[in-house]
Short mmCIF file of C-alpha atoms in Angstrom, two decimals:
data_model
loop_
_atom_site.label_atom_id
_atom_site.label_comp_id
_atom_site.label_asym_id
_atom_site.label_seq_id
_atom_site.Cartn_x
_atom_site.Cartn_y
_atom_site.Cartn_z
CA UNK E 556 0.00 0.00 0.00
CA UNK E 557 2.89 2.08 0.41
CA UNK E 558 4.21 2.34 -2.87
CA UNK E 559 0.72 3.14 -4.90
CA UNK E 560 0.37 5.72 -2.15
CA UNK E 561 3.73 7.24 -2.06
CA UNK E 562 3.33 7.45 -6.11
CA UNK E 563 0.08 8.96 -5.76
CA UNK E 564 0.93 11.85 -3.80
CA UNK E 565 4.04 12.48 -6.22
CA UNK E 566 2.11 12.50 -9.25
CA UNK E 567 -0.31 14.99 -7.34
CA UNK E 568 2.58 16.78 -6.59
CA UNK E 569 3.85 17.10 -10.38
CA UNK E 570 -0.47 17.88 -11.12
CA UNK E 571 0.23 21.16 -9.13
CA UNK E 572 3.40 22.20 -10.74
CA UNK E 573 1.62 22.01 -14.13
CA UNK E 574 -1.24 23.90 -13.03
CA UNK E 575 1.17 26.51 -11.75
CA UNK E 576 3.25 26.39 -14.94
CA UNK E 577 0.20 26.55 -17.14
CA UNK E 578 -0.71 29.57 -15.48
CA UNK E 579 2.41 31.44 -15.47
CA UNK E 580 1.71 30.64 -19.61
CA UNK E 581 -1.23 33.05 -19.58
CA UNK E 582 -2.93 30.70 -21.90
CA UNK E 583 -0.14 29.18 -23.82
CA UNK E 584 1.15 32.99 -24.75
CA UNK E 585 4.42 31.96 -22.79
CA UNK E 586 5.21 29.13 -24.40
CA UNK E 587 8.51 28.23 -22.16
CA UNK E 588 5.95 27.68 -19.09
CA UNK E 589 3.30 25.76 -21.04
CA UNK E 590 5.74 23.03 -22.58
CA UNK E 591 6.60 23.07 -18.79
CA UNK E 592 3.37 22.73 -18.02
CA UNK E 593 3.05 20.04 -20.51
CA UNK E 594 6.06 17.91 -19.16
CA UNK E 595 5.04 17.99 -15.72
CA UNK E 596 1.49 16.94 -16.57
CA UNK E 597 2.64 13.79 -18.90
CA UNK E 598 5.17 13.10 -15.73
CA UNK E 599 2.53 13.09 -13.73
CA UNK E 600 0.21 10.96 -15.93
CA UNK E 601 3.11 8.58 -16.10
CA UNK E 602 3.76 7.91 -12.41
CA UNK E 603 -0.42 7.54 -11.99
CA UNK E 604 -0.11 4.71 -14.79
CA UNK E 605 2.27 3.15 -12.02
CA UNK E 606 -0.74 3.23 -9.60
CA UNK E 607 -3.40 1.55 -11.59
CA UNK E 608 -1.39 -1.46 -11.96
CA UNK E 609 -2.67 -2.74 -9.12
CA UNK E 610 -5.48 0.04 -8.31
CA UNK E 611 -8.66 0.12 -10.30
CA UNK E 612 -8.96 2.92 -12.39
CA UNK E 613 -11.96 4.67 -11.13
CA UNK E 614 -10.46 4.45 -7.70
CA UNK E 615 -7.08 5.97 -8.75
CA UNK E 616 -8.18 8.73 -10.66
CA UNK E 617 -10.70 9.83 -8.38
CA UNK E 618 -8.31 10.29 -5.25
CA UNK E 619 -6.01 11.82 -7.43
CA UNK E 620 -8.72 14.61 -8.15
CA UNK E 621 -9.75 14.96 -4.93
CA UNK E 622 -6.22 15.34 -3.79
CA UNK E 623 -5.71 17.47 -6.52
CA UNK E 624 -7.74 19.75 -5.59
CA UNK E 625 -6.83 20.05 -1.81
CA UNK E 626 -3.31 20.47 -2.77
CA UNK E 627 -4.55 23.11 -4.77
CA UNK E 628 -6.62 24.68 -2.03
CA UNK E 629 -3.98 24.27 0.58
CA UNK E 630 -1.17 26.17 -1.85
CA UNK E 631 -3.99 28.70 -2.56
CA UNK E 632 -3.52 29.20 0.98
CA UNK E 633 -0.21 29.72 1.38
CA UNK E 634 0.84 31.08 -1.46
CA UNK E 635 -2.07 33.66 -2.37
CA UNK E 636 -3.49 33.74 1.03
CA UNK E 637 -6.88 33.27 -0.71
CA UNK E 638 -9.31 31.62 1.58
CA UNK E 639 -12.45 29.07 1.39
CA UNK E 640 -15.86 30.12 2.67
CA UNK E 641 -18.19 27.80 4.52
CA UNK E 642 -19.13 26.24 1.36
CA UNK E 643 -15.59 25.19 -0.16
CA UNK E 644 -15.00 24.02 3.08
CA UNK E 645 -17.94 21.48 3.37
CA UNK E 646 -17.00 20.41 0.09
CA UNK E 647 -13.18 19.86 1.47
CA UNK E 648 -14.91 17.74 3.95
CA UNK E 649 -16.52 15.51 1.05
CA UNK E 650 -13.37 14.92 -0.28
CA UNK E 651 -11.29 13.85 2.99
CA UNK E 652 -14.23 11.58 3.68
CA UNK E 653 -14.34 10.01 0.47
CA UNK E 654 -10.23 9.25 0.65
CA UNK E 655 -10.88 7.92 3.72
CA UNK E 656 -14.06 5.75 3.04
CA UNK E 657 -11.93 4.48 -0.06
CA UNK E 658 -9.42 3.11 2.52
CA UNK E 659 -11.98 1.18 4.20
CA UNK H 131 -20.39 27.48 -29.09
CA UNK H 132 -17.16 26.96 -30.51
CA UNK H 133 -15.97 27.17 -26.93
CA UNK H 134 -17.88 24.42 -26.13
CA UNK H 135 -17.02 22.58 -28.49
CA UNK H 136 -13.63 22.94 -27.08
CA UNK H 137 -14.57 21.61 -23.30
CA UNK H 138 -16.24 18.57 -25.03
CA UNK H 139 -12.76 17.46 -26.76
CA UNK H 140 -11.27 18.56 -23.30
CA UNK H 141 -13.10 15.76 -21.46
CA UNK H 142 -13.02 13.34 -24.43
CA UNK H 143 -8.86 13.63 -24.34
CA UNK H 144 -9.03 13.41 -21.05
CA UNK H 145 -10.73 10.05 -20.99
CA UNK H 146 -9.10 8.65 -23.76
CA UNK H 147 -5.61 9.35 -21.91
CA UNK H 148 -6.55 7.90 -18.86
CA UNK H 149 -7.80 4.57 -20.52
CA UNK H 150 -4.52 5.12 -22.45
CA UNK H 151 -2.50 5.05 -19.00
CA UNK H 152 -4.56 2.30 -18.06
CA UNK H 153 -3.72 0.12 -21.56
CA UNK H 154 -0.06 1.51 -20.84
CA UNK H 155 0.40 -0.08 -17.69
CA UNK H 156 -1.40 -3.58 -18.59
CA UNK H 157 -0.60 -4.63 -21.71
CA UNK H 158 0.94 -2.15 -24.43
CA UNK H 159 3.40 0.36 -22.71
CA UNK H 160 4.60 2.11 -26.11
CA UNK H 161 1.31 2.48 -27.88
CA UNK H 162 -0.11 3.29 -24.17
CA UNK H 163 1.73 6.28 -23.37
CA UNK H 164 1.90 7.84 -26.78
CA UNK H 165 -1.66 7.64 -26.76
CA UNK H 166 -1.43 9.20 -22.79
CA UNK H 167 1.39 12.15 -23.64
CA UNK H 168 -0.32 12.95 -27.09
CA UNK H 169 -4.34 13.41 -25.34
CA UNK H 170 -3.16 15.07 -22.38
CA UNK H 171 -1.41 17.88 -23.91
CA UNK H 172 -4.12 18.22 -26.17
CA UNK H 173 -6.84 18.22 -23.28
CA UNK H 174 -4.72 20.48 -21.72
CA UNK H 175 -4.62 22.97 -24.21
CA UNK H 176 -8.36 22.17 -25.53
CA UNK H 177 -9.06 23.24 -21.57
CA UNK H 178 -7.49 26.30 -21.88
CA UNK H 179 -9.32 28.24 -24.94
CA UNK H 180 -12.25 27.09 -23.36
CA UNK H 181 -12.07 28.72 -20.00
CA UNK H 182 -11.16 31.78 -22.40
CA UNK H 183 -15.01 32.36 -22.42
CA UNK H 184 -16.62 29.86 -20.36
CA UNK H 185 -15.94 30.95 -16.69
CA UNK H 186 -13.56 29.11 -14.83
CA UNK H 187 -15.89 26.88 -12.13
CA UNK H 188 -18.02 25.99 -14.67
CA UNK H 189 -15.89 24.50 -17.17
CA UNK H 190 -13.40 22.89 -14.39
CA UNK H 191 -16.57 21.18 -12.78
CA UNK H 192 -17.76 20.01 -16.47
CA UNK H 193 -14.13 18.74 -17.19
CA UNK H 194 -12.86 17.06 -13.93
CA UNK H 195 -16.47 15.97 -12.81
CA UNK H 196 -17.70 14.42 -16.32
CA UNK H 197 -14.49 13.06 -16.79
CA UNK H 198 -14.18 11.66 -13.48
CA UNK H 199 -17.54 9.63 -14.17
CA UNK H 200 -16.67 8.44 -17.34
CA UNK H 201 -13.12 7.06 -16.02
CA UNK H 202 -14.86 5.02 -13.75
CA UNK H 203 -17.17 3.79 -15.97
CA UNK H 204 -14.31 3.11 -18.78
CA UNK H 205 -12.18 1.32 -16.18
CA UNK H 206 -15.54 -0.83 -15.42
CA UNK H 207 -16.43 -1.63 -19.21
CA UNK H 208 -12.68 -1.71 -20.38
CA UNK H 209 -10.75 -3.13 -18.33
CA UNK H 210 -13.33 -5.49 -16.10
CA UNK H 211 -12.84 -4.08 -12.98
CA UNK H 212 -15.20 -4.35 -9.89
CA UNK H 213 -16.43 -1.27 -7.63
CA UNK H 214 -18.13 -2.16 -4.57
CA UNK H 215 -21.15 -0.03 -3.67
CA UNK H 216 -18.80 1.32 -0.39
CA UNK H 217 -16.17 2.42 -3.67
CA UNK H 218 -18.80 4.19 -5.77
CA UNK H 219 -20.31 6.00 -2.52
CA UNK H 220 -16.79 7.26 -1.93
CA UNK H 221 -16.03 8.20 -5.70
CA UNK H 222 -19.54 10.07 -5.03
CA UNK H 223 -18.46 11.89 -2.18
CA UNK H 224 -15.45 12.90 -3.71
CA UNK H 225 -17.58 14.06 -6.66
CA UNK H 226 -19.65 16.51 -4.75
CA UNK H 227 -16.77 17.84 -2.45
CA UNK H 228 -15.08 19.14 -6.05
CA UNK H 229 -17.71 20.71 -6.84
CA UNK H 230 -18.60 22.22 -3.87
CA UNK H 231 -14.84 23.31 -3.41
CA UNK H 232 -14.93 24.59 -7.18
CA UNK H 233 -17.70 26.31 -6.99
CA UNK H 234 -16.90 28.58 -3.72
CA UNK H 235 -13.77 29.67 -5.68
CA UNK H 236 -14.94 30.24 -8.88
CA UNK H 237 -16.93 33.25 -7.22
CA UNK H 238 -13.69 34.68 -6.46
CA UNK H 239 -11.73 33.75 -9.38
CA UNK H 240 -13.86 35.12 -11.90
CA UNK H 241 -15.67 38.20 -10.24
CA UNK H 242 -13.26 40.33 -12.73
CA UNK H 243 -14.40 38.78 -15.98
CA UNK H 244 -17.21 40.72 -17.72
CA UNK H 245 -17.81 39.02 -21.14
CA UNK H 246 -18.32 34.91 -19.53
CA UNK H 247 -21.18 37.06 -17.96
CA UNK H 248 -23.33 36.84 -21.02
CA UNK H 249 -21.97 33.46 -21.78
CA UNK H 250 -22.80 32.21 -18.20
CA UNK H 251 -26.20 33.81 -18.24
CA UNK H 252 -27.69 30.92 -20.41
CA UNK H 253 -26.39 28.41 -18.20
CA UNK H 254 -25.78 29.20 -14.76
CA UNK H 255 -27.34 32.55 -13.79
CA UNK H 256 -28.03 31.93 -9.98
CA UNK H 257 -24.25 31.49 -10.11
CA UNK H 258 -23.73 34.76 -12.10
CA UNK H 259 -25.83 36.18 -9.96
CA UNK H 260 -23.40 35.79 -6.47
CA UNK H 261 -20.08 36.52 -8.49
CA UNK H 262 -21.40 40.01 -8.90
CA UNK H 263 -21.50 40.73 -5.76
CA UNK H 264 -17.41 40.20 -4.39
CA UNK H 265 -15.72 41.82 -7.26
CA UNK H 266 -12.16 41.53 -5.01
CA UNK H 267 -10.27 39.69 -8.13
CA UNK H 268 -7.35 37.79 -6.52
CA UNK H 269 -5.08 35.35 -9.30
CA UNK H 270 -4.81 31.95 -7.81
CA UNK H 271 -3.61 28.54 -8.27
CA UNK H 272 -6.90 27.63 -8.58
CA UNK H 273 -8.10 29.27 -11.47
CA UNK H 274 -6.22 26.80 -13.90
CA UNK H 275 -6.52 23.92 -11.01
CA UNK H 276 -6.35 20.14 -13.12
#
């Protein structure tokens, strides 16, 4: 379980550094940052194809979105101090609770 | 319409990739990850003239939810694999905390934006409606979020 796991949260990992690169392109007008962009996201694909060797696909690919998009929420945080209302966080609550029901 | 158009093919790559990673790590790893690199660069891209009209929430909860869905059901019809009820309650869940997530930050992320305004009207207006309100336009990660 460790390995899938450990995999998982790398590919998430490169996820975020595309999304950040793909932004810095201003929509593919800076084309240095979206090839970037581009790299990390096939990197990323690549080390989830790892994962659903021995995780079913629909399993895989949804944690990966859910983490996904708390990584993304958490580095919104940080980075651009932009906060969730009540709403976002309820729905940050969905997603913790369906990684962990998925474990069960 | 055209931008659209564009979302569709966003989700459609997106699926086909993923099936593609699947395939890659099963049976054919060449032909699998051509097929992988090739469809998620172009979903990428496809993803990003859409949200140049179609506001950001909407199109990301369109692309990630639909193609969420379909995934599953491709890895079901595909590739023969088994989800337990417990499985598809927690893929649920999941579902519904992205949007909800995606939603409360699309307020903020596209408050700025006057012409998906008249595209958004059509489709979403009670969400139109509330980004009006906070125009405070802050640039975050999650405006291009995957």
């Amino acid at each position: 379980m460790i390995v899938p796991v450990s995999l998982l949260i790398g590919s998430v990992s490169l996820d975020l550094l595309a999304c950040y690169c793909v932004k810095r392109s201003k929509g593919f007008q800076k084309v240095i940052w979206g090839l970037a962009g581009l790299l990390a996201i096939i990197s990323a694909f690549v080390l989830l194809s790892f994962v659903v060797r021995d995780i079913p696909l629909g399993i895989a690919y949804s944690v990966w979105g859910g983490m996904g998009v708390l990584g993304t929420v958490l580095l919104d945080r940080m980075l651009f101090n932009s906060r969730l209302g009540r709403q976002g966080m309820i729905g940050v609550a969905c997603i913790v609770a369906g990684i962990v029901a998925m474990q069960l | 319409m055209y931008y659209w158009f564009m979302l569709a093919l966003a989700v459609v790559a997106e699926v086909v990739s993923t099936v593609g990673m699947k395939y890659a790590a099963t049976s054919s790893p060449i032909f699998g990850y051509l097929v992988m690199a090739l469809m998620i660069s172009f979903s990428f891209y496809a993803f990003s003239r859409a949200v140049v009209h179609i506001p950001l929430a909407v199109s990301y909860a369109i692309w990630e939810g639909l193609g969420l869905f379909l995934i599953g059901i491709a890895g079901v019809v595909l590739f023969g694999e088994y989800l337990s009820l417990g499985e598809m309650f927690a893929i649920a869940l999941m579902l519904v905390g992205l949007l909800l997530v995606t939603f409360d930050k699309g307020k903020k992320a596209d408050a700025d934006e006057a012409f998906p305004v008249v595209q958004a009207n059509k489709h979403k207006p009670a969400q139109v409606a509330r980004m009006q309100v906070k125009p405070a336009h802050r640039s975050t990660l999650g405006e291009v979020a995957l």
